[in-house]
Short mmCIF file of C-alpha atoms and ligand atoms in Angstrom, two decimals:
data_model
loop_
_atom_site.label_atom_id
_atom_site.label_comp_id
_atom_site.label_asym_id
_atom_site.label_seq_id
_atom_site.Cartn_x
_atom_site.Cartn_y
_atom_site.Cartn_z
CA UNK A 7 0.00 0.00 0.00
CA UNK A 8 1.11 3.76 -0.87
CA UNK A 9 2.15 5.15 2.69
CA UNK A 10 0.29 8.31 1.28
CA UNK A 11 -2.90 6.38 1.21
CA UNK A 12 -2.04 4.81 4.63
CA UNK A 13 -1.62 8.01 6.41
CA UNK A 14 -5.09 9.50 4.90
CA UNK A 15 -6.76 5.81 6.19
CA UNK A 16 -5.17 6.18 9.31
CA UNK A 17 -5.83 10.64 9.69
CA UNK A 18 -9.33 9.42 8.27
CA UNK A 19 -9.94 6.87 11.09
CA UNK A 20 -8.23 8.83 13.98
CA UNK A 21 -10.71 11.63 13.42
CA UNK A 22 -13.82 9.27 13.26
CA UNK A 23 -12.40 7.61 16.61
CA UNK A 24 -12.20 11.22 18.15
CA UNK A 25 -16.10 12.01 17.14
CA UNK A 26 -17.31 8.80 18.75
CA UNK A 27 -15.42 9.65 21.96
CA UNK A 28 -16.74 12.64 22.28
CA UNK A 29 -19.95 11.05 22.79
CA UNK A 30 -18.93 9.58 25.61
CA UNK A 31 -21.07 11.95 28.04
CA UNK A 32 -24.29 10.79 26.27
CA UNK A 33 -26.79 9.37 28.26
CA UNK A 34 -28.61 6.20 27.13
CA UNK A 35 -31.86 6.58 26.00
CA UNK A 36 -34.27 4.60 23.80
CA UNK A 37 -34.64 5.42 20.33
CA UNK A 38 -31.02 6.60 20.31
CA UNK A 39 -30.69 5.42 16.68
CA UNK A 40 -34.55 6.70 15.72
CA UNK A 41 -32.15 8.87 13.01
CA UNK A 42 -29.03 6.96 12.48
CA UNK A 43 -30.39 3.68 12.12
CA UNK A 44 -34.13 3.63 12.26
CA UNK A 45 -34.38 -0.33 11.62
CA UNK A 46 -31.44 -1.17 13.88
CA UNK A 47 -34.04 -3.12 16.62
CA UNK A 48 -36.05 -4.72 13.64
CA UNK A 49 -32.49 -6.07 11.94
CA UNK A 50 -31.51 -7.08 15.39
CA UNK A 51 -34.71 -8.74 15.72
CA UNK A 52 -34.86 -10.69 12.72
CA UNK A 53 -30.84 -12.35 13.30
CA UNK A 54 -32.07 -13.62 16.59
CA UNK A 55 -35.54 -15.11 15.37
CA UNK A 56 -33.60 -16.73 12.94
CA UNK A 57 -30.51 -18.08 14.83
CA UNK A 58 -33.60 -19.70 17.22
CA UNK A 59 -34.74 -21.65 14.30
CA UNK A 60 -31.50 -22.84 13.48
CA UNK A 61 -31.00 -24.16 17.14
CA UNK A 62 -33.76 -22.72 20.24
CA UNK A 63 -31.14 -22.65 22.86
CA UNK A 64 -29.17 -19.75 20.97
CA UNK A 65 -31.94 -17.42 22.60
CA UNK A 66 -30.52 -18.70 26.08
CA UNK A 67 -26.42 -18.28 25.21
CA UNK A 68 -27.03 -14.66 23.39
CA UNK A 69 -29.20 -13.31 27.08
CA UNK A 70 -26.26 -14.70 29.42
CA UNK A 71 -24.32 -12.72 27.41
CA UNK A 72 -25.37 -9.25 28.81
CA UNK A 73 -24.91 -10.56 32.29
CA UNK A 74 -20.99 -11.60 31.49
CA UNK A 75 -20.32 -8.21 29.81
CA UNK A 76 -22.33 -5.84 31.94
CA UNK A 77 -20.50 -6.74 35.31
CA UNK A 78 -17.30 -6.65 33.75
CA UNK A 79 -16.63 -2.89 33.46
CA UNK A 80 -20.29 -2.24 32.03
CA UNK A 81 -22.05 -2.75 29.16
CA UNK A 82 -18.96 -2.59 26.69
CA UNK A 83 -18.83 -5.23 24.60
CA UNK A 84 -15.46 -6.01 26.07
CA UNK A 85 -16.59 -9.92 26.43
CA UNK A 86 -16.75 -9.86 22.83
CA UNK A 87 -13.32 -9.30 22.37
CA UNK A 88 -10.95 -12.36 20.86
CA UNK A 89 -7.92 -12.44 22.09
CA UNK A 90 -4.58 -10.94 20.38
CA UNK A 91 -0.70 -11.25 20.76
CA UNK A 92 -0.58 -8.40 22.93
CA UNK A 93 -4.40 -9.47 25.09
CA UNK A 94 -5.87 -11.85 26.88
CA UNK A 95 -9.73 -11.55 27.04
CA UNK A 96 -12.45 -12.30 28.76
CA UNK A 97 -13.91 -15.37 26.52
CA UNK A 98 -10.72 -17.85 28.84
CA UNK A 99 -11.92 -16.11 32.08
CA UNK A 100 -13.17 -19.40 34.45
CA UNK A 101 -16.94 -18.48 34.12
CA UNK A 102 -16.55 -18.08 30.41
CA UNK A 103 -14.35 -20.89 28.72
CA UNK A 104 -16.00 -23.84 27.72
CA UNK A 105 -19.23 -22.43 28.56
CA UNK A 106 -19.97 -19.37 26.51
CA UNK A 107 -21.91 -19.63 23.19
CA UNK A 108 -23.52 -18.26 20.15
CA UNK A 109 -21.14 -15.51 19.94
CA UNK A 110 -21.45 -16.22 15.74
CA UNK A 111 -25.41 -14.45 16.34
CA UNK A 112 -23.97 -11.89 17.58
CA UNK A 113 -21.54 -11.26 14.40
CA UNK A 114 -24.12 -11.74 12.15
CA UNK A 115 -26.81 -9.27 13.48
CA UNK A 116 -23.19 -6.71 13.43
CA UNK A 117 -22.97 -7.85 9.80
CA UNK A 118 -26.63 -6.89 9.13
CA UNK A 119 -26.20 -3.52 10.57
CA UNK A 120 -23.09 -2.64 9.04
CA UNK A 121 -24.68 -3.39 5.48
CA UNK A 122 -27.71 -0.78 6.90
CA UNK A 123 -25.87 1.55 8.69
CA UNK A 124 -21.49 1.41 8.45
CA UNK A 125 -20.04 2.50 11.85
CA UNK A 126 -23.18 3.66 14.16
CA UNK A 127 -24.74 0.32 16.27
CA UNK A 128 -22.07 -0.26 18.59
CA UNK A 129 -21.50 -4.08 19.72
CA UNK A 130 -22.27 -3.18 23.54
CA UNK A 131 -26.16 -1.93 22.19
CA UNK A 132 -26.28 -5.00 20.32
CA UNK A 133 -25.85 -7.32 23.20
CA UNK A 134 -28.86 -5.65 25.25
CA UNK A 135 -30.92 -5.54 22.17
CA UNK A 136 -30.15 -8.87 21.66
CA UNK A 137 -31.20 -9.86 25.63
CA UNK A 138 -34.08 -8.30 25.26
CA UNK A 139 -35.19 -10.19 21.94
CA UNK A 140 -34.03 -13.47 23.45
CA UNK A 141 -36.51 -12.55 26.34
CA UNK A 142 -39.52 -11.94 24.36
CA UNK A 143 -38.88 -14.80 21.33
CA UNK A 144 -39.05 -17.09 24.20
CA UNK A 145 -42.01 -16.38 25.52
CA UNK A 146 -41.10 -13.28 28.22
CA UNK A 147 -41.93 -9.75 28.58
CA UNK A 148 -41.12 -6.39 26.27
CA UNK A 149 -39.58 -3.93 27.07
CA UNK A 150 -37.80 -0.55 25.31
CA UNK A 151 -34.23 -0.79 25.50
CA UNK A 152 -31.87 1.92 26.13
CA UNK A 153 -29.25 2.58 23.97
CA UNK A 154 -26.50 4.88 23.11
CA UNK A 155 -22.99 2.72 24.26
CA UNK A 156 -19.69 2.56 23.05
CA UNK A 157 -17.65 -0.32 22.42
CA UNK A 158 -14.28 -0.80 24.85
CA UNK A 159 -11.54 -0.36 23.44
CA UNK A 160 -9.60 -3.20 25.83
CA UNK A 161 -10.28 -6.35 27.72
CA UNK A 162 -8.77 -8.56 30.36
CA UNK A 163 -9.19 -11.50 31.80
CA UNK A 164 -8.37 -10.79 35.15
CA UNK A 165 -11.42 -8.38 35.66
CA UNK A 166 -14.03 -10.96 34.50
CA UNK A 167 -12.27 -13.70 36.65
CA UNK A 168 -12.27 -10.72 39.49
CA UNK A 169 -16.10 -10.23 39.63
CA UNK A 170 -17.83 -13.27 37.81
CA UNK A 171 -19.68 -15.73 40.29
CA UNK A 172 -19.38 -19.37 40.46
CA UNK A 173 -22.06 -21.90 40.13
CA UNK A 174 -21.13 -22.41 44.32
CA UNK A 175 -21.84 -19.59 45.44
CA UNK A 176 -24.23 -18.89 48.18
CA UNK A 177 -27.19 -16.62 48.27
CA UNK A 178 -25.18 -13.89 50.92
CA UNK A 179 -22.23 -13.94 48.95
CA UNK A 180 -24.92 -13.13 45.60
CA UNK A 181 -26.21 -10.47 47.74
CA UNK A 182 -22.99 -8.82 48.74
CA UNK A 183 -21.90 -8.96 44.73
CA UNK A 184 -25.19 -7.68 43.25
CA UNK A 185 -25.11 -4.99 45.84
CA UNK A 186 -21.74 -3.50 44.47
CA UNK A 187 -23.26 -3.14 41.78
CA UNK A 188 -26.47 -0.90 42.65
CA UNK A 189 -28.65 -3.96 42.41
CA UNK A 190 -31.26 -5.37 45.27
CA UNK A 191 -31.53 -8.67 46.48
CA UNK A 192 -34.94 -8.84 44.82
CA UNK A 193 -33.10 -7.72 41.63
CA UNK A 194 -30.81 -10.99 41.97
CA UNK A 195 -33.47 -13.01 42.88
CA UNK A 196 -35.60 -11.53 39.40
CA UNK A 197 -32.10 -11.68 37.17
CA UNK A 198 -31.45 -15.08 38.18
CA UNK A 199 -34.76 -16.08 36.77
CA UNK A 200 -33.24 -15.89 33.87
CA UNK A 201 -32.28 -19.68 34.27
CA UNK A 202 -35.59 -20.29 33.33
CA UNK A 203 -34.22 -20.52 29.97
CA UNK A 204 -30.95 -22.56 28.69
CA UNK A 205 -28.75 -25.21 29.98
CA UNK A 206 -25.70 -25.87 32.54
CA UNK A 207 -22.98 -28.76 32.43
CA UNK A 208 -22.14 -31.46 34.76
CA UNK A 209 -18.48 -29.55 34.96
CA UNK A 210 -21.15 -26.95 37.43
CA UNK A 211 -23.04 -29.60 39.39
CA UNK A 212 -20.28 -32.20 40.33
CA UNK A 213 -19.13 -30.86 43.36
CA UNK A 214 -22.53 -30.49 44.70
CA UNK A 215 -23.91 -33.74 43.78
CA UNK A 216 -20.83 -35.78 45.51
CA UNK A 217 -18.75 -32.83 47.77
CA UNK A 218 -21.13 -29.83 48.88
CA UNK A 219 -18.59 -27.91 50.33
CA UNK A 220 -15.94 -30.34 51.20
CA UNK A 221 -18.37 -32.66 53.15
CA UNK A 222 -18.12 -35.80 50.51
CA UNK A 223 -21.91 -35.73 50.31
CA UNK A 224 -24.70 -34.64 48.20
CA UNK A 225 -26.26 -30.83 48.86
CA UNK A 226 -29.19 -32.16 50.59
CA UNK A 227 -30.92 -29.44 49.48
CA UNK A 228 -31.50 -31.47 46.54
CA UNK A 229 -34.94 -33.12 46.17
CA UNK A 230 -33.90 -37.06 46.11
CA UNK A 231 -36.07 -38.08 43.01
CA UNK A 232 -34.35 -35.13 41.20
CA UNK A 233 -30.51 -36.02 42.36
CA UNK A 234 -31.15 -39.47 41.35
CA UNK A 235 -31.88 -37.72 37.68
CA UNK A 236 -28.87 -35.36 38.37
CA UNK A 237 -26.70 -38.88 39.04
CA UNK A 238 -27.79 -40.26 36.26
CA UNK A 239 -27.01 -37.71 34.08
CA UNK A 240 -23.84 -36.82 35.71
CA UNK A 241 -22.15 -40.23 37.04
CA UNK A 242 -18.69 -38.90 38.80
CA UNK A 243 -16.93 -39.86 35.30
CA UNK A 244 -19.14 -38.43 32.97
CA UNK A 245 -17.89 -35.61 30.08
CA UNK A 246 -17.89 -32.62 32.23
CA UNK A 247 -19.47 -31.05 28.89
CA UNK A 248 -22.57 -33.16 29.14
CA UNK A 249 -25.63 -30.65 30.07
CA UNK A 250 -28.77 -30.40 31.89
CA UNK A 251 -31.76 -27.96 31.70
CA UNK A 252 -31.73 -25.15 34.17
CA UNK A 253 -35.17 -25.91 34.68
CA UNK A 254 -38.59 -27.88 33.67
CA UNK A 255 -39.55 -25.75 30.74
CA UNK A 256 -35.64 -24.88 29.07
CA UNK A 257 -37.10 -23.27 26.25
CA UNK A 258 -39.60 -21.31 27.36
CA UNK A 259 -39.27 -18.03 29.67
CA UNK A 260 -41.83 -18.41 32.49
CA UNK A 261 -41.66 -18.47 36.35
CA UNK A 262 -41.31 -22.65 36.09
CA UNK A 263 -37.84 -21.97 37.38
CA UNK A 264 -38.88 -20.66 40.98
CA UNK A 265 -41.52 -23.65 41.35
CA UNK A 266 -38.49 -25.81 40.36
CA UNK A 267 -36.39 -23.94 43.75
CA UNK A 268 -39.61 -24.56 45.55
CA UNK A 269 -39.48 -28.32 45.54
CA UNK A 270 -35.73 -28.58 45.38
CA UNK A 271 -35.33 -29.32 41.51
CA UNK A 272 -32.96 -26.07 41.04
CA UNK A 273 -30.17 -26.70 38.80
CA UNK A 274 -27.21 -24.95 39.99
CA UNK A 275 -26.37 -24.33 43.82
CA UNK A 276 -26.76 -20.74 43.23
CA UNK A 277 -30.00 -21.43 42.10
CA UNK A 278 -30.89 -23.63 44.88
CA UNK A 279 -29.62 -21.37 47.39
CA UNK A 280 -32.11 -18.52 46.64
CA UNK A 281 -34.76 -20.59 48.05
CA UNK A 282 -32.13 -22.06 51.76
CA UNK A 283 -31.44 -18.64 52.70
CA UNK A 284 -34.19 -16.72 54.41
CA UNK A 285 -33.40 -13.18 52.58
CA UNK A 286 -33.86 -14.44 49.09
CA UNK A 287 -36.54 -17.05 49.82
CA UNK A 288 -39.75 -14.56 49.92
CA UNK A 289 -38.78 -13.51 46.46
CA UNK A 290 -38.55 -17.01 45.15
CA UNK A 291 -41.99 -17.80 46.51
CA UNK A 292 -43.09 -14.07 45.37
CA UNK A 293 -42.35 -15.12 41.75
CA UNK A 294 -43.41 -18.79 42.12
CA UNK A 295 -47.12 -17.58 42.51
CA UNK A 296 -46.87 -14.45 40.30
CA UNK A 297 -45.42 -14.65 37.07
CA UNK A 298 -46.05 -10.80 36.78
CA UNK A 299 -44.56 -9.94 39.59
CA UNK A 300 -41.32 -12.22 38.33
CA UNK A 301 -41.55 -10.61 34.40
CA UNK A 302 -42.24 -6.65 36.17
CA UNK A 303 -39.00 -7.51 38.59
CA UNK A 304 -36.96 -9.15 35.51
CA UNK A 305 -37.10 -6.22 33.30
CA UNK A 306 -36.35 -3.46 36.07
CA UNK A 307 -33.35 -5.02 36.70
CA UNK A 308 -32.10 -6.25 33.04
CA UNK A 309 -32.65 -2.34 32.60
CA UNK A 310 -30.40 -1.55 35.63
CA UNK A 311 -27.99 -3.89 34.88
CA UNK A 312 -27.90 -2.40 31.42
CA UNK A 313 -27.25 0.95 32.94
CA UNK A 314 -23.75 0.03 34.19
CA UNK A 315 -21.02 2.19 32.83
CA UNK A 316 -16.84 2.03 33.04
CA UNK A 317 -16.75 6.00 31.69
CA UNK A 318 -13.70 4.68 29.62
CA UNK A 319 -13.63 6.27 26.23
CA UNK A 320 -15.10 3.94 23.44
CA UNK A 321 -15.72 3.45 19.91
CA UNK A 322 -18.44 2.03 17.67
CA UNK A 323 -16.28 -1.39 16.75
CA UNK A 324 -16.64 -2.69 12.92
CA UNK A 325 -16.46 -6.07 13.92
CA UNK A 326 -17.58 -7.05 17.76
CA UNK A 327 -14.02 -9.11 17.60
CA UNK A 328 -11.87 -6.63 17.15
CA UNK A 329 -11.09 -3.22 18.29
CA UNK A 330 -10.59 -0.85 15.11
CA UNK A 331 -7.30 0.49 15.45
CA UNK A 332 -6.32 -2.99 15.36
CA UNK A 333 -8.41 -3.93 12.27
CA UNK A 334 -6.49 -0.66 10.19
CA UNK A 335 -3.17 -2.39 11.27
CA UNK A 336 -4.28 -5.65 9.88
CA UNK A 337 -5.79 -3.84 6.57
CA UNK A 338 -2.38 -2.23 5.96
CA UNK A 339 -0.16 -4.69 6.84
CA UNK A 340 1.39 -5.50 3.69
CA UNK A 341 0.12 -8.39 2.31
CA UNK A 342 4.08 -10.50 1.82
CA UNK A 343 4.62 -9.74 5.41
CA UNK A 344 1.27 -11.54 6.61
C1 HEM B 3 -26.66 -14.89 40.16
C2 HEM B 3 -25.50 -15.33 39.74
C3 HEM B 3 -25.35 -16.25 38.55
C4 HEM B 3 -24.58 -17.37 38.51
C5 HEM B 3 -23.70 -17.91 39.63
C6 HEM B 3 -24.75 -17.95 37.21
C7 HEM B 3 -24.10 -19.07 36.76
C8 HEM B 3 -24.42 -19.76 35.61
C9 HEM B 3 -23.87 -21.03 35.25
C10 HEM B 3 -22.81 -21.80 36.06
C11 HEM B 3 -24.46 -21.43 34.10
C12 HEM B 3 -24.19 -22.72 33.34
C13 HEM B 3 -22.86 -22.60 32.64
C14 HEM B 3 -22.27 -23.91 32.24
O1 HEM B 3 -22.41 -24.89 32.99
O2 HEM B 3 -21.61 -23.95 31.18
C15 HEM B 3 -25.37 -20.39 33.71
C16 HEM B 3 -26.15 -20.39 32.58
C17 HEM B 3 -26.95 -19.35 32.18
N1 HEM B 3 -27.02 -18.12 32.80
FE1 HEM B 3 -26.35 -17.67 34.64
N2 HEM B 3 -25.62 -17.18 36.49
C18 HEM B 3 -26.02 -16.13 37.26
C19 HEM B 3 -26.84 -15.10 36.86
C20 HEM B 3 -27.32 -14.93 35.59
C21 HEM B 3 -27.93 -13.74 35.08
C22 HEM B 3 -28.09 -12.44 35.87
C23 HEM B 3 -28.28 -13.99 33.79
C24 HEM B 3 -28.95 -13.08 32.78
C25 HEM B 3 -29.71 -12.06 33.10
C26 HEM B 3 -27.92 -15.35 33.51
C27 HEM B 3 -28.21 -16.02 32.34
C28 HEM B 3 -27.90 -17.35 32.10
C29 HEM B 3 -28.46 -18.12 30.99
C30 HEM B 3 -29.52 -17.66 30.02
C31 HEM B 3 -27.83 -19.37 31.05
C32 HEM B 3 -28.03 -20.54 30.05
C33 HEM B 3 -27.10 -20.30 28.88
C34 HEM B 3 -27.10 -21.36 27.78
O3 HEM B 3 -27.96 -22.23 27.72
O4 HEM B 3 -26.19 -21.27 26.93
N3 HEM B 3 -27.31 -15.88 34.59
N4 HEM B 3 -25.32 -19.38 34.66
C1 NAG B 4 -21.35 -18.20 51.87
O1 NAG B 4 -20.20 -18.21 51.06
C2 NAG B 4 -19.13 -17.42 51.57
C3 NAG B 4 -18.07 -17.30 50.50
O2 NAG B 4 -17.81 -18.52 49.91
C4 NAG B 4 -18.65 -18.03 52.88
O3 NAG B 4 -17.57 -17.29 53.40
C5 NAG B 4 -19.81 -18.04 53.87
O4 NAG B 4 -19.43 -18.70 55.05
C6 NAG B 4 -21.04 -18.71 53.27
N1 NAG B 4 -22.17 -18.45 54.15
C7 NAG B 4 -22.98 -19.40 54.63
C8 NAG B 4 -24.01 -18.97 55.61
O5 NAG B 4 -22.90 -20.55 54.28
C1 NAG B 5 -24.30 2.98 43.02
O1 NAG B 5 -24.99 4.12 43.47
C2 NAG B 5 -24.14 5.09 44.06
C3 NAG B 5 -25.02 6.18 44.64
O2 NAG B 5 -25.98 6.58 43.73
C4 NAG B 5 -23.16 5.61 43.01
O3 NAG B 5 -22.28 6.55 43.58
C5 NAG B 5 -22.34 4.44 42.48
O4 NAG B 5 -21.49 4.87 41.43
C6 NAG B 5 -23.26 3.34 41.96
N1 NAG B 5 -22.44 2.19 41.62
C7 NAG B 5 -22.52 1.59 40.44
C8 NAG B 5 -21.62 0.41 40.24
O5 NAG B 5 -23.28 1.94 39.56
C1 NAG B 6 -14.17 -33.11 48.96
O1 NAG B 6 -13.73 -31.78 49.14
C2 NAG B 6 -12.76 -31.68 50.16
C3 NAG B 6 -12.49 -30.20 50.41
O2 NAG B 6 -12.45 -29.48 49.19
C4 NAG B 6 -11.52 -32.46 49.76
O3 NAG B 6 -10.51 -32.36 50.77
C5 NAG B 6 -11.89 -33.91 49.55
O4 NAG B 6 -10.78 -34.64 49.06
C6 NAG B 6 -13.04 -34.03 48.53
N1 NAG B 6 -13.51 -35.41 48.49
C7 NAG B 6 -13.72 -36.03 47.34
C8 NAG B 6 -14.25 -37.40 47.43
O5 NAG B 6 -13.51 -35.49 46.25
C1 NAG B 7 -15.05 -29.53 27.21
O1 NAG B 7 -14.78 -29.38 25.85
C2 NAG B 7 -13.66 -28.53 25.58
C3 NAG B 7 -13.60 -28.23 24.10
O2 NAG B 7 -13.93 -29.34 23.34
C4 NAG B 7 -12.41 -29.19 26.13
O3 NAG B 7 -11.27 -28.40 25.86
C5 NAG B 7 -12.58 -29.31 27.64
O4 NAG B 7 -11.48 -29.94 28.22
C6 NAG B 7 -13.87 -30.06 27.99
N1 NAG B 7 -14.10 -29.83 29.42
C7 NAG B 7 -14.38 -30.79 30.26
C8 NAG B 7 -14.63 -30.35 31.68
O5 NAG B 7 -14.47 -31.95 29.94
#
């Protein structure tokens, strides 16, 4: 390439960068892209209906999703990240490897908007749009989104391995974590509802179907009829990667998950501990009986939790994989040196 034409790419792209950080101070608010991108929900829309067609649990991997990127350093997109030479992301953090899925839907509804709109969805935006559509495709409530991220412009390991829960933890330890981050116990009792929907593997269950916490037995917590299903689908040698359902009704979003806590059929521990501790339990049985109560709860706090913010400066990303400065150095790398 000329170096000419290299340094205009690189002016040209230095000053777009600039004009999206300067929009760093703006406040998220629905129909932020009423004028840049009026059909940005509806394209959004359509990739996840579809990627549910191809396989239903997709609408389960792409919602966990805003949960693993909002509580690392806010809504950022900075789970999206691959890694690089120079960076180790979040996608190898403990909670994350193995586990994580469907990343490819979000790509796709990127590549939709970028053929709509070049350079103005950012990835973070997609993720909660994409939550949200999850939600309702699967049988959940609506709800208007707000928008108006930026896309990090980093990501490490260490800070989703720093904050990320485990499938052990206990409800007071949930509490004290959801509390850092603005968000009530009833809003941890509502968010984990999401489990109504998807599936966990055996790698998250074995130490509480034959060690809970060291003692070399079973969480008796767990109803027997359902351990012995638990056993049978994760014998102590089984492929960690084998999975269960996270509750009765895995495809559908309903309040089935806190009747499931209610007779000891949760999947995870921190699941089943919502309904053993006595802060967290009147929620589960709040939600048991009213599934409008659970849906009303669920959507104040996906909206909270898509309120959290790092205040880094950002970018709109091209591609959700990559940060841009890093996709000009690939595009003008000369091609014999690749
Ligand atoms: C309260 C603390 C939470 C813990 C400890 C937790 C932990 C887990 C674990 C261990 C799994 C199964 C992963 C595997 O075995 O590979 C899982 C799945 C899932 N989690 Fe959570 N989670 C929590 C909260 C949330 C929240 C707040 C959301 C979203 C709002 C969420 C959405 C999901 C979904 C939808 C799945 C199923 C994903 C799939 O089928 O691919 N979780 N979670
Ligand atoms: C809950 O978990 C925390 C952290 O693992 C632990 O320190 C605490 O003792 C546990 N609380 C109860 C009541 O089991
Ligand atoms: C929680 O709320 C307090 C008080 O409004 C605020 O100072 C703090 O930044 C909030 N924390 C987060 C993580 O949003
Ligand atoms: C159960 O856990 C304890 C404490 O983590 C450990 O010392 C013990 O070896 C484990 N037992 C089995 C059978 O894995
Ligand atoms: C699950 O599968 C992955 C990828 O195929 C593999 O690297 C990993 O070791 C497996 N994990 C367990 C716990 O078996």
């Amino acid at each position: 390439m000329f170096p000419t034409f290299s340094v205009l790419l690189f002016s040209l792209l230095f000053l777009l960068n600039l004009a999206t950080n300067a929009a760093m101070g703006t406040e998220l608010r629905p129909g932020f892209y009423s004028q840049s991108c009026p059909d940005a929900e509806l394209v959004v829309r359509d990739v996840i209906k579809k990627a549910m067609t191809r396989e239903p649990r997709s609408a389960a991997s792409v919602m966990r999703l805003q949960f693993h990127d909002c509580f690392v350093n806010g809504c950022d997109a900075s789970l999206l990240l691959d890694d690089t030479p120079e960076m180790i992301g979040e996608k190898l953090g403990l909670s994350n490897i193995n586990s994580l899925r469907s990343f490819e839907v979000l790509d796709e509804a990127k590549a939709a908007l970028e053929a709509v709109c070049p350079g103005v969805v950012s990835c973070a935006d997609i993720v909660i749009m994409a939550a949200r559509d999850a939600v309702v495709l699967t049988g959940g409530p609506n709800w208007e989104v707000k928008l108006g991220r930026l896309d990090s412009l980093t990501a490490r390991i260490e800070d989703s391995d720093n904050i990320m829960p485990s499938p052990r933890a206990n409800a007071s330890y949930l509490i004290d974590l959801f509390s850092k981050f603005n968000l009530s116990v009833k809003d941890l009792v509502a968010l984990s509802g999401s489990h109504s929907i998807g599936k966990g593997r055996c790698f998250s269950i074995m130490f509480r179907l034959y060690n809970q916490s060291g003692t070399g037995r079973p969480d008796p917590a767990i109803e027997p009829r359902f351990r012995e299903k638990l056993d049978k689908l994760c014998p102590l040698n089984v492929d960690q990667n084998v999975t269960g359902d996270l509750d009765a009704t895995p495809e559908v979003f309903d309040n089935q998950y806190f009747k499931d806590l209610a007779s000891g059929r949760g999947f995870l521990n921190s699941d089943q501990t919502l309904y053993t501790f006595p802060q967290t339990r009147p929620y589960v049985m709040l939600f048991k009986d009213d599934q409008k109560l659970f849906f009303d709860a669920f959507v104040e706090g996906m909206i909270k939790m898509g309120d959290l913010q790092s205040g880094r400066p950002g970018e709109i990303r091209r591609n959700c994989r990559v940060v841009n400065s890093r996709l000009v150095n690939i595009l003008l790398e000369s091609p014999r040196n690749r």
